[in-house]
């Protein structure tokens, strides 16, 4: 069911958004050569406890995963793109790391993701990250009253296609509110003018994730971590936004 939020509820969701944004900013600084993915997860867990927030991931057990996720942070490295379970793996110079984090504060959820290069960056990795960020900006720009879900999908997919990338639509954006994943589903490619009409009070996560060489996925034996089927590098960017009569509000934008 698609739910619409009042202006007051959107203000409350902004609090969750600011916490998620600040946590990702802190994790970005923490993600250096030699740091393990489990250490990043423990750091995020500590920030959740200090804030009095709740993790959206810890006991999450949807149909597309294998049992409860068990961690508070998704850490996807290099050819991993989504739902990466933290492991003892220690980051190497040049790793492309995607961090996906969602939390609940005072009953409201926000969800966001960033991709960064650890240490020395390959130009092609920076380009891929920039493409996801450009696609995210395009999707946000299309998230206005009077448009439809398909307009967001088309805006995101057009950026990928212009760069010669094919797009997987199995996983994409989604509604956000009292829970992390709700209706509507927002594919990362689609036809403009199709789908649910965008209305004031709709709160959604838009999340472009692209793979350099394929649109096919494979899953690790852990039942969660999704990787590019051909081993090519990947990147992921995401914001939670609220649609209003005055344009989209990015609830998870970091403070300057």
Coordinates of N, CA and C in Angstrom, one line a residue:
X1 N 0.8 -1.2 0.0 CA 0.0 0.0 0.0 C 0.9 1.3 0.0
X2 N 0.5 2.2 -0.9 CA 1.3 3.5 -0.9 C 0.7 4.5 0.0
X3 N 1.5 5.0 0.9 CA 1.1 5.9 1.9 C 1.7 7.3 1.7
X4 N 0.9 8.3 2.0 CA 1.4 9.7 1.9 C 1.6 10.3 3.3
X5 N 2.6 11.1 3.4 CA 3.0 11.7 4.7 C 2.6 13.2 4.8
X6 N 2.2 13.6 6.0 CA 1.9 15.0 6.3 C 3.2 15.8 6.3
X7 N 3.1 17.1 6.2 CA 4.3 18.0 6.3 C 5.0 17.8 7.7
X8 N 4.2 17.6 8.8 CA 4.8 17.3 10.1 C 5.5 16.0 10.1
X9 N 5.0 15.0 9.5 CA 5.7 13.7 9.5 C 7.0 13.8 8.7
X10 N 6.9 14.5 7.6 CA 8.2 14.7 6.8 C 9.2 15.4 7.6
X11 N 8.9 16.4 8.4 CA 9.8 17.0 9.3 C 10.4 16.0 10.3
X12 N 9.6 15.1 10.8 CA 10.1 14.1 11.7 C 11.1 13.1 11.0
X13 N 10.8 12.8 9.7 CA 11.6 11.9 8.9 C 13.0 12.6 8.6
X14 N 12.9 13.9 8.6 CA 14.2 14.6 8.3 C 15.2 14.3 9.4
X15 N 14.7 14.1 10.6 CA 15.6 13.8 11.7 C 16.4 12.5 11.5
X16 N 15.6 11.5 11.0 CA 16.2 10.2 10.7 C 17.2 10.4 9.5
X17 N 16.8 11.2 8.6 CA 17.6 11.4 7.4 C 19.0 12.0 7.8
X18 N 18.9 13.0 8.7 CA 20.2 13.6 9.1 C 21.1 12.7 9.9
X19 N 20.5 11.8 10.7 CA 21.3 10.8 11.3 C 22.0 9.8 10.3
X20 N 21.2 9.3 9.4 CA 21.7 8.4 8.4 C 22.8 9.1 7.6
X21 N 22.6 10.4 7.2 CA 23.6 11.1 6.4 C 24.9 11.3 7.2
X22 N 24.8 11.6 8.5 CA 26.0 11.8 9.3 C 26.7 10.5 9.6
X23 N 26.0 9.4 9.7 CA 26.6 8.1 9.9 C 27.4 7.7 8.7
X24 N 26.9 7.9 7.5 CA 27.6 7.6 6.3 C 28.8 8.5 6.1
X25 N 28.7 9.7 6.5 CA 29.9 10.6 6.4 C 31.0 10.2 7.3
X26 N 30.6 9.7 8.5 CA 31.6 9.2 9.4 C 32.2 7.9 8.9
X27 N 31.4 7.1 8.3 CA 31.9 5.8 7.8 C 32.9 6.0 6.6
X28 N 32.6 7.0 5.8 CA 33.4 7.4 4.7 C 34.8 7.7 5.2
X29 N 34.9 8.5 6.3 CA 36.2 8.9 6.8 C 36.9 7.7 7.4
X30 N 36.1 6.7 7.9 CA 36.7 5.6 8.6 C 37.2 4.5 7.6
X31 N 36.7 4.5 6.4 CA 37.0 3.5 5.4 C 38.3 3.7 4.8
X32 N 39.4 3.3 5.5 CA 40.7 3.4 5.0 C 41.4 2.1 4.8
X33 N 42.5 2.1 4.2 CA 43.3 0.8 3.9 C 43.6 0.1 5.3
X34 N 43.2 -1.2 5.3 CA 43.5 -2.0 6.5 C 42.3 -2.1 7.4
X35 N 41.3 -1.3 7.3 CA 40.1 -1.4 8.1 C 39.3 -2.5 7.6
X36 N 38.7 -3.3 8.5 CA 37.9 -4.5 8.1 C 36.4 -4.0 8.0
X37 N 35.7 -4.8 7.2 CA 34.2 -4.5 7.0 C 33.5 -4.7 8.3
X38 N 33.9 -5.7 9.1 CA 33.3 -5.9 10.4 C 33.6 -4.7 11.4
X39 N 34.7 -4.1 11.2 CA 35.0 -2.9 12.1 C 34.1 -1.7 11.7
X40 N 33.9 -1.6 10.4 CA 33.0 -0.5 9.9 C 31.5 -0.8 10.5
X41 N 31.1 -2.1 10.4 CA 29.8 -2.4 10.9 C 29.7 -2.1 12.4
X42 N 30.7 -2.5 13.2 CA 30.7 -2.2 14.6 C 30.7 -0.7 14.9
X43 N 31.4 0.1 14.1 CA 31.4 1.5 14.3 C 30.0 2.1 14.1
X44 N 29.3 1.6 13.0 CA 28.0 2.1 12.7 C 27.0 1.6 13.8
X45 N 27.2 0.4 14.4 CA 26.4 -0.1 15.4 C 26.5 0.8 16.7
X46 N 27.7 1.2 17.0 CA 28.0 2.1 18.1 C 27.3 3.4 17.9
X47 N 27.3 4.0 16.7 CA 26.6 5.2 16.5 C 25.1 5.1 16.7
X48 N 24.6 4.0 16.3 CA 23.1 3.7 16.5 C 22.8 3.7 18.0
X49 N 23.6 3.0 18.7 CA 23.4 2.9 20.2 C 23.5 4.3 20.8
X50 N 24.5 5.0 20.5 CA 24.6 6.4 21.1 C 23.4 7.3 20.7
X51 N 22.9 7.1 19.5 CA 21.8 8.0 19.1 C 20.5 7.5 19.7
X52 N 20.4 6.3 20.2 CA 19.1 5.7 20.6 C 18.2 5.4 19.5
X53 N 18.9 5.1 18.3 CA 18.1 4.7 17.1 C 18.0 3.2 17.0
X54 N 17.4 2.7 16.0 CA 17.3 1.3 15.7 C 17.8 0.9 14.3
X55 N 18.4 -0.2 14.2 CA 18.9 -0.6 12.9 C 17.7 -1.2 12.1
X56 N 17.7 -0.9 10.8 CA 16.7 -1.5 9.9 C 17.1 -2.9 9.3
X57 N 18.4 -3.2 9.5 CA 19.0 -4.4 8.9 C 19.2 -5.6 9.8
X58 N 19.4 -5.3 11.1 CA 19.9 -6.3 12.0 C 19.0 -7.6 11.9
X59 N 17.7 -7.5 12.1 CA 16.9 -8.7 12.0 C 16.1 -8.8 10.8
X60 N 16.5 -8.1 9.7 CA 15.7 -8.0 8.5 C 15.8 -9.4 7.8
X61 N 14.7 -9.9 7.4 CA 14.7 -11.3 6.7 C 13.6 -11.3 5.6
X62 N 13.9 -10.5 4.5 CA 13.0 -10.5 3.4 C 13.1 -11.8 2.5
X63 N 12.2 -11.9 1.6 CA 12.2 -13.1 0.7 C 13.4 -13.2 -0.1
X64 N 14.1 -12.1 -0.5 CA 15.2 -12.1 -1.4 C 16.6 -12.4 -0.6
X65 N 16.5 -12.5 0.7 CA 17.7 -12.8 1.5 C 17.6 -14.2 2.1
X66 N 18.7 -14.6 2.7 CA 18.7 -15.9 3.4 C 18.8 -15.7 4.9
X67 N 17.6 -15.7 5.5 CA 17.6 -15.5 7.0 C 17.9 -14.1 7.4
X68 N 17.8 -13.8 8.7 CA 18.1 -12.4 9.2 C 19.5 -12.0 8.7
X69 N 19.5 -10.7 8.3 CA 20.8 -10.1 7.8 C 21.9 -10.2 8.8
X70 N 21.6 -9.7 10.1 CA 22.5 -9.9 11.2 C 23.5 -8.8 11.4
X71 N 23.5 -7.8 10.6 CA 24.4 -6.6 10.7 C 23.6 -5.3 10.5
X72 N 24.3 -4.2 10.8 CA 23.6 -2.9 10.7 C 24.0 -2.1 9.4
X73 N 24.9 -2.7 8.6 CA 25.4 -2.0 7.5 C 25.7 -3.0 6.3
X74 N 25.3 -2.5 5.1 CA 25.7 -3.3 3.9 C 27.0 -2.7 3.4
X75 N 28.0 -3.6 3.2 CA 29.3 -3.3 2.8 C 29.6 -4.1 1.5
X76 N 29.6 -3.4 0.3 CA 29.8 -4.1 -0.9 C 31.1 -3.6 -1.6
X77 N 32.0 -4.6 -1.9 CA 33.3 -4.2 -2.3 C 33.6 -4.7 -3.8
X78 N 34.0 -3.8 -4.6 CA 34.5 -4.0 -6.0 C 33.3 -4.6 -6.9
X79 N 33.3 -5.9 -7.1 CA 32.2 -6.4 -7.9 C 30.9 -6.7 -7.1
X80 N 30.9 -6.5 -5.8 CA 29.7 -6.6 -5.0 C 29.0 -5.3 -5.1
X81 N 27.7 -5.3 -5.3 CA 26.9 -4.1 -5.5 C 25.8 -3.8 -4.5
X82 N 25.2 -4.9 -4.0 CA 24.1 -4.8 -3.1 C 24.1 -5.8 -2.0
X83 N 23.6 -5.4 -0.8 CA 23.4 -6.3 0.3 C 24.6 -7.0 0.8
X84 N 25.8 -6.4 0.6 CA 27.0 -7.0 1.0 C 27.1 -7.2 2.5
X85 N 27.2 -8.5 3.0 CA 27.3 -8.7 4.4 C 28.8 -8.4 4.9
X86 N 28.9 -7.7 6.0 CA 30.2 -7.4 6.5 C 31.0 -8.7 6.9
X87 N 32.3 -8.7 6.6 CA 33.1 -9.9 6.8 C 34.4 -9.4 7.4
X88 N 35.3 -10.3 7.8 CA 36.7 -9.8 8.3 C 37.5 -9.2 7.2
X89 N 37.1 -9.2 6.0 CA 37.9 -8.6 4.9 C 38.4 -7.2 5.2
X90 N 39.7 -7.0 5.0 CA 40.3 -5.7 5.3 C 40.5 -5.0 4.0
X91 N 40.1 -3.7 3.9 CA 40.1 -2.9 2.7 C 41.6 -2.8 2.2
X92 N 41.7 -2.9 0.9 CA 42.9 -2.7 0.2 C 42.9 -1.4 -0.6
X93 N 44.1 -0.9 -0.9 CA 44.3 0.3 -1.7 C 43.6 0.1 -3.0
X94 N 42.7 1.0 -3.4 CA 42.0 1.0 -4.7 C 40.7 0.3 -4.6
X95 N 40.3 -0.3 -3.5 CA 39.0 -0.9 -3.4 C 37.9 0.1 -3.7
X96 N 36.8 -0.4 -4.4 CA 35.6 0.4 -4.6 C 34.6 -0.1 -3.6
X97 N 34.2 0.7 -2.6 CA 33.4 0.3 -1.5 C 32.0 1.1 -1.6
X98 N 30.9 0.3 -1.5 CA 29.6 0.9 -1.4 C 29.1 0.6 0.0
X99 N 28.6 1.6 0.6 CA 28.0 1.6 2.0 C 26.5 1.9 1.9
X100 N 25.7 1.0 2.4 CA 24.2 1.2 2.4 C 23.8 1.2 3.8
X101 N 23.1 2.2 4.3 CA 22.7 2.3 5.7 C 21.3 2.8 5.9
X102 N 20.5 2.2 6.7 CA 19.2 2.7 7.0 C 19.0 2.5 8.5
X103 N 18.3 3.5 9.1 CA 18.0 3.5 10.5 C 16.6 4.1 10.8
X104 N 16.1 3.7 12.0 CA 14.8 4.2 12.5 C 15.1 5.1 13.7
X105 N 14.6 6.3 13.6 CA 14.7 7.2 14.8 C 13.2 7.7 15.1
X106 N 12.8 7.4 16.3 CA 11.5 7.8 16.8 C 10.4 7.4 15.8
X107 N 10.5 6.1 15.3 CA 9.5 5.5 14.5 C 9.5 5.8 13.0
X108 N 10.5 6.6 12.6 CA 10.6 6.9 11.2 C 11.9 6.5 10.6
X109 N 11.9 6.0 9.3 CA 13.1 5.4 8.7 C 13.6 6.4 7.6
X110 N 15.0 6.3 7.5 CA 15.6 6.9 6.3 C 16.7 5.9 5.8
X111 N 16.9 6.0 4.5 CA 17.8 5.0 3.8 C 18.7 5.7 2.8
X112 N 20.0 5.4 2.8 CA 20.9 6.1 1.9 C 22.1 5.2 1.6
X113 N 22.8 5.5 0.5 CA 24.0 4.7 0.2 C 24.9 5.7 -0.5
X114 N 26.2 5.4 -0.3 CA 27.3 6.1 -1.0 C 28.3 5.1 -1.5
X115 N 29.1 5.4 -2.5 CA 30.2 4.6 -3.0 C 31.5 5.5 -2.9
X116 N 32.6 4.9 -2.5 CA 33.8 5.6 -2.3 C 35.0 4.7 -2.8
X117 N 36.1 5.3 -3.1 CA 37.3 4.5 -3.4 C 38.2 4.7 -2.2
X118 N 38.8 3.5 -1.8 CA 39.7 3.5 -0.7 C 41.1 3.7 -1.2
X119 N 41.8 4.8 -0.7 CA 43.1 5.0 -1.2 C 43.2 5.5 -2.6
X120 N 44.1 4.9 -3.4 CA 44.3 5.3 -4.8 C 43.2 4.9 -5.7
X121 N 42.6 5.9 -6.4 CA 41.5 5.6 -7.2 C 41.8 5.4 -8.7
X122 N 41.1 4.4 -9.3 CA 41.1 4.3 -10.7 C 40.2 5.3 -11.3
X123 N 40.6 5.9 -12.4 CA 39.7 6.9 -13.0 C 38.3 6.3 -13.4
X124 N 38.4 5.1 -13.9 CA 37.1 4.4 -14.3 C 36.2 4.2 -13.1
X125 N 36.7 4.0 -11.9 CA 35.9 3.8 -10.8 C 35.2 5.1 -10.3
X126 N 36.0 6.2 -10.4 CA 35.5 7.5 -10.1 C 34.4 7.8 -11.1
X127 N 34.6 7.5 -12.3 CA 33.6 7.7 -13.4 C 32.3 7.0 -13.1
X128 N 32.4 5.7 -12.7 CA 31.2 4.9 -12.4 C 30.5 5.5 -11.2
X129 N 31.2 5.8 -10.2 CA 30.5 6.5 -9.0 C 29.8 7.7 -9.4
X130 N 30.5 8.6 -10.2 CA 29.9 9.8 -10.7 C 28.6 9.6 -11.5
X131 N 28.6 8.5 -12.3 CA 27.4 8.2 -13.1 C 26.2 7.8 -12.2
X132 N 26.5 7.1 -11.1 CA 25.4 6.8 -10.2 C 24.9 8.1 -9.5
X133 N 25.8 9.0 -9.2 CA 25.4 10.2 -8.5 C 24.6 11.1 -9.5
X134 N 25.1 11.2 -10.7 CA 24.4 11.9 -11.7 C 23.0 11.4 -12.0
X135 N 22.9 10.0 -12.0 CA 21.6 9.4 -12.2 C 20.7 9.7 -11.0
X136 N 21.3 9.7 -9.8 CA 20.5 10.0 -8.6 C 19.9 11.4 -8.7
X137 N 20.8 12.4 -9.1 CA 20.3 13.7 -9.2 C 19.2 13.9 -10.3
X138 N 19.4 13.1 -11.4 CA 18.3 13.2 -12.4 C 17.0 12.6 -11.9
X139 N 17.1 11.5 -11.2 CA 15.9 10.9 -10.6 C 15.2 11.8 -9.6
X140 N 16.0 12.5 -8.8 CA 15.4 13.5 -7.9 C 14.8 14.6 -8.6
X141 N 15.4 15.1 -9.6 CA 14.9 16.2 -10.4 C 13.5 15.9 -11.0
X142 N 13.3 14.6 -11.4 CA 12.1 14.1 -12.0 C 11.0 13.8 -10.9
X143 N 11.3 13.9 -9.6 CA 10.4 13.5 -8.6 C 9.6 14.7 -8.2
X144 N 8.7 15.2 -9.1 CA 7.9 16.3 -8.8 C 6.4 16.0 -9.0
X145 N 5.6 16.7 -8.3 CA 4.1 16.5 -8.4 C 3.7 16.7 -9.9
X146 N 2.9 15.7 -10.4 CA 2.5 15.7 -11.7 C 3.2 14.7 -12.6
X147 N 4.4 14.4 -12.2 CA 5.1 13.3 -12.9 C 4.6 11.9 -12.4
X148 N 5.2 10.9 -12.9 CA 4.9 9.5 -12.5 C 6.2 8.8 -12.2
X149 N 6.0 7.6 -11.5 CA 7.1 6.8 -11.2 C 8.0 6.5 -12.4
X150 N 7.4 6.3 -13.5 CA 8.2 6.0 -14.7 C 9.1 7.1 -15.1
X151 N 8.7 8.4 -14.8 CA 9.6 9.5 -15.1 C 10.9 9.4 -14.3
X152 N 10.8 9.0 -13.1 CA 12.0 8.8 -12.3 C 12.9 7.7 -12.8
X153 N 12.2 6.6 -13.1 CA 13.0 5.4 -13.7 C 13.6 5.8 -15.0
X154 N 12.9 6.5 -15.9 CA 13.4 6.9 -17.2 C 14.6 7.8 -17.0
X155 N 14.5 8.8 -16.1 CA 15.7 9.7 -15.8 C 16.9 9.0 -15.4
X156 N 16.7 8.0 -14.5 CA 17.9 7.3 -14.0 C 18.5 6.4 -15.1
X157 N 17.6 5.7 -15.8 CA 18.1 4.8 -16.8 C 18.8 5.5 -18.0
X158 N 18.3 6.7 -18.3 CA 18.9 7.5 -19.4 C 20.3 7.8 -19.2
X159 N 20.7 8.1 -17.9 CA 22.1 8.4 -17.6 C 23.0 7.2 -17.9
X160 N 22.5 6.0 -17.4 CA 23.2 4.8 -17.6 C 23.4 4.4 -19.1
X161 N 22.3 4.5 -19.8 CA 22.3 4.2 -21.3 C 23.2 5.1 -22.1
X162 N 23.2 6.4 -21.7 CA 24.1 7.4 -22.4 C 25.5 7.0 -22.2
X163 N 25.8 6.3 -21.1 CA 27.2 5.9 -20.8 C 27.5 4.5 -21.3
X164 N 26.6 3.9 -22.0 CA 26.8 2.6 -22.6 C 26.6 1.5 -21.6
X165 N 25.9 1.7 -20.5 CA 25.7 0.7 -19.5 C 24.3 0.1 -19.6
X166 N 24.2 -1.2 -19.4 CA 22.9 -1.8 -19.3 C 22.4 -1.8 -17.9
X167 N 21.1 -1.9 -17.6 CA 20.6 -1.6 -16.3 C 19.8 -2.8 -15.8
X168 N 20.1 -3.3 -14.6 CA 19.3 -4.3 -14.0 C 18.1 -3.7 -13.2
X169 N 16.9 -4.2 -13.4 CA 15.7 -3.7 -12.7 C 15.1 -4.6 -11.7
X170 N 15.9 -5.6 -11.3 CA 15.4 -6.5 -10.2 C 15.3 -5.8 -8.9
X171 N 16.2 -4.9 -8.6 CA 16.2 -4.1 -7.4 C 16.3 -2.7 -7.7
X172 N 15.6 -1.8 -6.9 CA 15.7 -0.4 -7.2 C 15.2 0.4 -6.0
X173 N 14.6 1.6 -6.3 CA 14.1 2.4 -5.3 C 12.8 1.9 -4.7
X174 N 12.3 2.5 -3.7 CA 11.2 2.0 -2.9 C 10.6 3.0 -2.0
X175 N 9.4 2.8 -1.6 CA 8.8 3.7 -0.6 C 9.5 3.5 0.8
X176 N 9.5 4.6 1.6 CA 10.1 4.6 2.9 C 9.1 5.3 3.8
X177 N 9.1 4.8 5.1 CA 8.2 5.4 6.1 C 8.4 4.8 7.4
X178 N 7.5 4.1 7.9 CA 7.6 3.4 9.2 C 8.5 2.2 9.1
X179 N 8.7 1.7 7.9 CA 9.6 0.6 7.6 C 10.5 1.0 6.4
X180 N 11.5 0.2 6.2 CA 12.5 0.5 5.2 C 12.1 0.3 3.8
X181 N 11.4 -0.8 3.5 CA 11.0 -1.1 2.2 C 9.4 -1.1 2.1
X182 N 8.9 -0.3 1.2 CA 7.4 -0.3 1.0 C 7.2 0.1 -0.4
X183 N 5.9 0.2 -0.7 CA 5.5 0.6 -2.1 C 5.6 2.1 -2.2
X184 N 5.9 2.5 -3.5 CA 6.0 1.8 -4.7 C 7.4 1.3 -5.0
X185 N 7.6 0.3 -5.9 CA 8.9 0.0 -6.4 C 9.3 0.9 -7.5
X186 N 10.6 1.3 -7.5 CA 11.0 2.3 -8.5 C 12.2 1.7 -9.2
X187 N 12.0 1.1 -10.4 CA 13.1 0.5 -11.1 C 14.1 1.6 -11.6
X188 N 15.3 1.1 -11.9 CA 16.3 2.1 -12.4 C 16.3 2.3 -13.9
X189 N 15.2 1.8 -14.5 CA 15.0 2.1 -15.9 C 13.5 1.9 -16.2
X190 N 13.0 2.6 -17.1 CA 11.6 2.5 -17.4 C 11.1 3.5 -18.4
X191 N 9.8 3.6 -18.6 CA 9.2 4.4 -19.6 C 8.6 5.7 -18.9
X192 N 8.9 6.8 -19.5 CA 8.4 8.1 -18.9 C 6.9 8.1 -19.1
X193 N 6.2 8.7 -18.1 CA 4.8 8.9 -18.2 C 4.0 7.7 -17.7
X194 N 4.6 6.6 -17.2 CA 4.0 5.4 -16.8 C 4.0 5.3 -15.3
X195 N 3.1 4.5 -14.7 CA 3.1 4.2 -13.3 C 2.3 5.1 -12.4
X196 N 2.6 5.0 -11.1 CA 1.8 5.7 -10.1 C 2.1 7.2 -10.2
X197 N 1.1 8.1 -10.1 CA 1.4 9.5 -10.2 C 2.0 10.0 -8.9
X198 N 3.0 10.9 -9.0 CA 3.7 11.4 -7.8 C 2.8 12.5 -7.1
X199 N 2.6 12.3 -5.8 CA 1.8 13.2 -5.1 C 2.5 13.8 -3.9
X200 N 2.1 15.0 -3.4 CA 2.7 15.5 -2.2 C 2.6 14.6 -1.1
X201 N 3.7 14.4 -0.3 CA 3.7 13.5 0.8 C 4.2 12.1 0.6
X202 N 4.5 11.8 -0.7 CA 5.1 10.5 -1.0 C 6.6 10.6 -0.7
X203 N 7.1 9.6 0.1 CA 8.5 9.6 0.5 C 9.0 8.3 0.0
X204 N 10.1 8.4 -0.8 CA 10.7 7.3 -1.5 C 12.2 7.4 -1.4
X205 N 12.8 6.2 -1.6 CA 14.3 6.1 -1.8 C 14.5 5.9 -3.3
X206 N 15.4 6.7 -3.9 CA 15.8 6.5 -5.2 C 17.3 6.0 -5.2
X207 N 17.6 4.9 -5.8 CA 18.9 4.3 -5.7 C 19.4 3.7 -6.9
X208 N 20.1 4.5 -7.8 CA 20.8 4.0 -8.9 C 22.0 3.1 -8.5
X209 N 22.1 1.9 -9.0 CA 23.3 1.1 -8.9 C 23.6 0.5 -10.2
X210 N 24.8 0.7 -10.6 CA 25.3 0.3 -12.0 C 26.4 -0.7 -11.9
X211 N 26.5 -1.5 -12.9 CA 27.6 -2.5 -13.0 C 28.3 -2.2 -14.4
X212 N 29.6 -2.2 -14.3 CA 30.4 -1.7 -15.5 C 30.2 -2.6 -16.7
X213 N 30.1 -3.9 -16.6 CA 30.1 -4.8 -17.8 C 28.9 -5.7 -18.0
X214 N 27.9 -5.6 -17.2 CA 26.7 -6.5 -17.3 C 25.5 -6.0 -16.6
X215 N 24.4 -6.6 -16.9 CA 23.2 -6.3 -16.1 C 22.7 -7.5 -15.3
X216 N 23.6 -8.5 -15.2 CA 23.2 -9.8 -14.5 C 23.9 -9.8 -13.2
X217 N 23.3 -10.5 -12.3 CA 23.8 -10.6 -10.9 C 24.0 -12.1 -10.5
X218 N 24.9 -12.3 -9.6 CA 25.1 -13.6 -9.0 C 25.2 -13.4 -7.5
X219 N 24.7 -14.4 -6.7 CA 24.7 -14.2 -5.2 C 25.8 -15.1 -4.6
X220 N 26.4 -14.5 -3.6 CA 27.4 -15.2 -2.8 C 26.7 -16.4 -2.0
X221 N 27.5 -17.3 -1.5 CA 27.0 -18.4 -0.7 C 26.3 -17.9 0.6
X222 N 26.6 -16.7 1.0 CA 26.0 -16.1 2.3 C 24.5 -15.9 2.1
X223 N 24.0 -16.0 0.9 CA 22.6 -15.8 0.6 C 22.2 -14.3 0.6
X224 N 23.1 -13.4 0.6 CA 22.8 -12.0 0.6 C 23.6 -11.2 -0.4
X225 N 24.9 -11.3 -0.4 CA 25.7 -10.4 -1.2 C 25.5 -10.6 -2.6
X226 N 25.2 -9.6 -3.4 CA 24.9 -9.7 -4.8 C 26.1 -9.0 -5.5
X227 N 26.6 -9.7 -6.6 CA 27.8 -9.3 -7.3 C 27.4 -9.2 -8.8
X228 N 28.2 -8.5 -9.6 CA 28.1 -8.5 -11.0 C 28.4 -9.9 -11.5
X229 N 27.7 -10.4 -12.5 CA 27.9 -11.8 -12.9 C 29.2 -12.0 -13.6
X230 N 29.8 -10.9 -14.2 CA 31.0 -11.0 -14.9 C 32.2 -10.5 -14.1
X231 N 32.0 -10.2 -12.8 CA 33.1 -9.7 -12.0 C 33.5 -8.2 -12.2
X232 N 32.7 -7.5 -13.0 CA 33.1 -6.1 -13.2 C 32.7 -5.2 -12.0
X233 N 33.3 -4.1 -12.0 CA 33.2 -3.2 -10.8 C 31.8 -2.6 -10.8
X234 N 31.4 -2.1 -9.6 CA 30.0 -1.7 -9.4 C 30.0 -0.4 -8.5
X235 N 28.9 0.3 -8.5 CA 28.7 1.5 -7.7 C 27.3 1.7 -7.4
X236 N 27.0 2.4 -6.3 CA 25.6 2.5 -5.8 C 25.5 3.8 -5.0
X237 N 24.4 4.6 -5.4 CA 24.1 5.8 -4.7 C 22.7 5.9 -4.4
X238 N 22.3 6.5 -3.2 CA 20.9 6.5 -2.8 C 20.6 7.6 -1.9
X239 N 19.4 8.2 -2.0 CA 18.9 9.2 -1.1 C 17.4 8.9 -0.8
X240 N 17.0 9.2 0.4 CA 15.5 9.2 0.7 C 15.0 10.7 0.5
X241 N 13.9 10.8 -0.3 CA 13.4 12.1 -0.6 C 11.9 12.1 -0.3
X242 N 11.4 13.3 -0.1 CA 10.0 13.6 0.1 C 9.5 14.5 -1.1
X243 N 8.4 14.1 -1.7 CA 7.8 14.9 -2.7 C 6.8 15.9 -2.1
X244 N 7.0 17.2 -2.5 CA 6.2 18.2 -2.0 C 5.7 19.1 -3.1
X245 N 4.7 20.0 -2.8 CA 4.3 20.9 -3.8 C 5.4 21.9 -4.2
X246 N 6.4 22.0 -3.4 CA 7.5 23.0 -3.7 C 8.7 22.2 -4.2
X247 N 8.6 21.0 -4.6 CA 9.7 20.2 -5.2 C 10.2 19.2 -4.2
X248 N 11.1 18.3 -4.6 CA 11.6 17.2 -3.8 C 12.5 17.8 -2.6
X249 N 12.3 17.2 -1.5 CA 13.2 17.5 -0.3 C 14.1 16.2 -0.1
X250 N 15.4 16.4 -0.2 CA 16.3 15.3 0.1 C 16.6 15.2 1.6
X251 N 16.0 14.2 2.2 CA 16.0 14.0 3.6 C 17.4 13.5 4.1
X252 N 18.2 12.9 3.2 CA 19.4 12.3 3.6 C 20.6 13.0 3.0
X253 N 20.4 14.3 2.7 CA 21.6 15.0 2.2 C 22.5 15.4 3.3
X254 N 23.8 15.2 3.2 CA 24.7 15.6 4.3 C 24.7 17.1 4.5
X255 N 24.8 17.5 5.7 CA 24.9 18.9 6.0 C 26.3 19.5 5.5
X256 N 26.3 20.7 4.9 CA 27.5 21.2 4.4 C 28.3 21.9 5.5

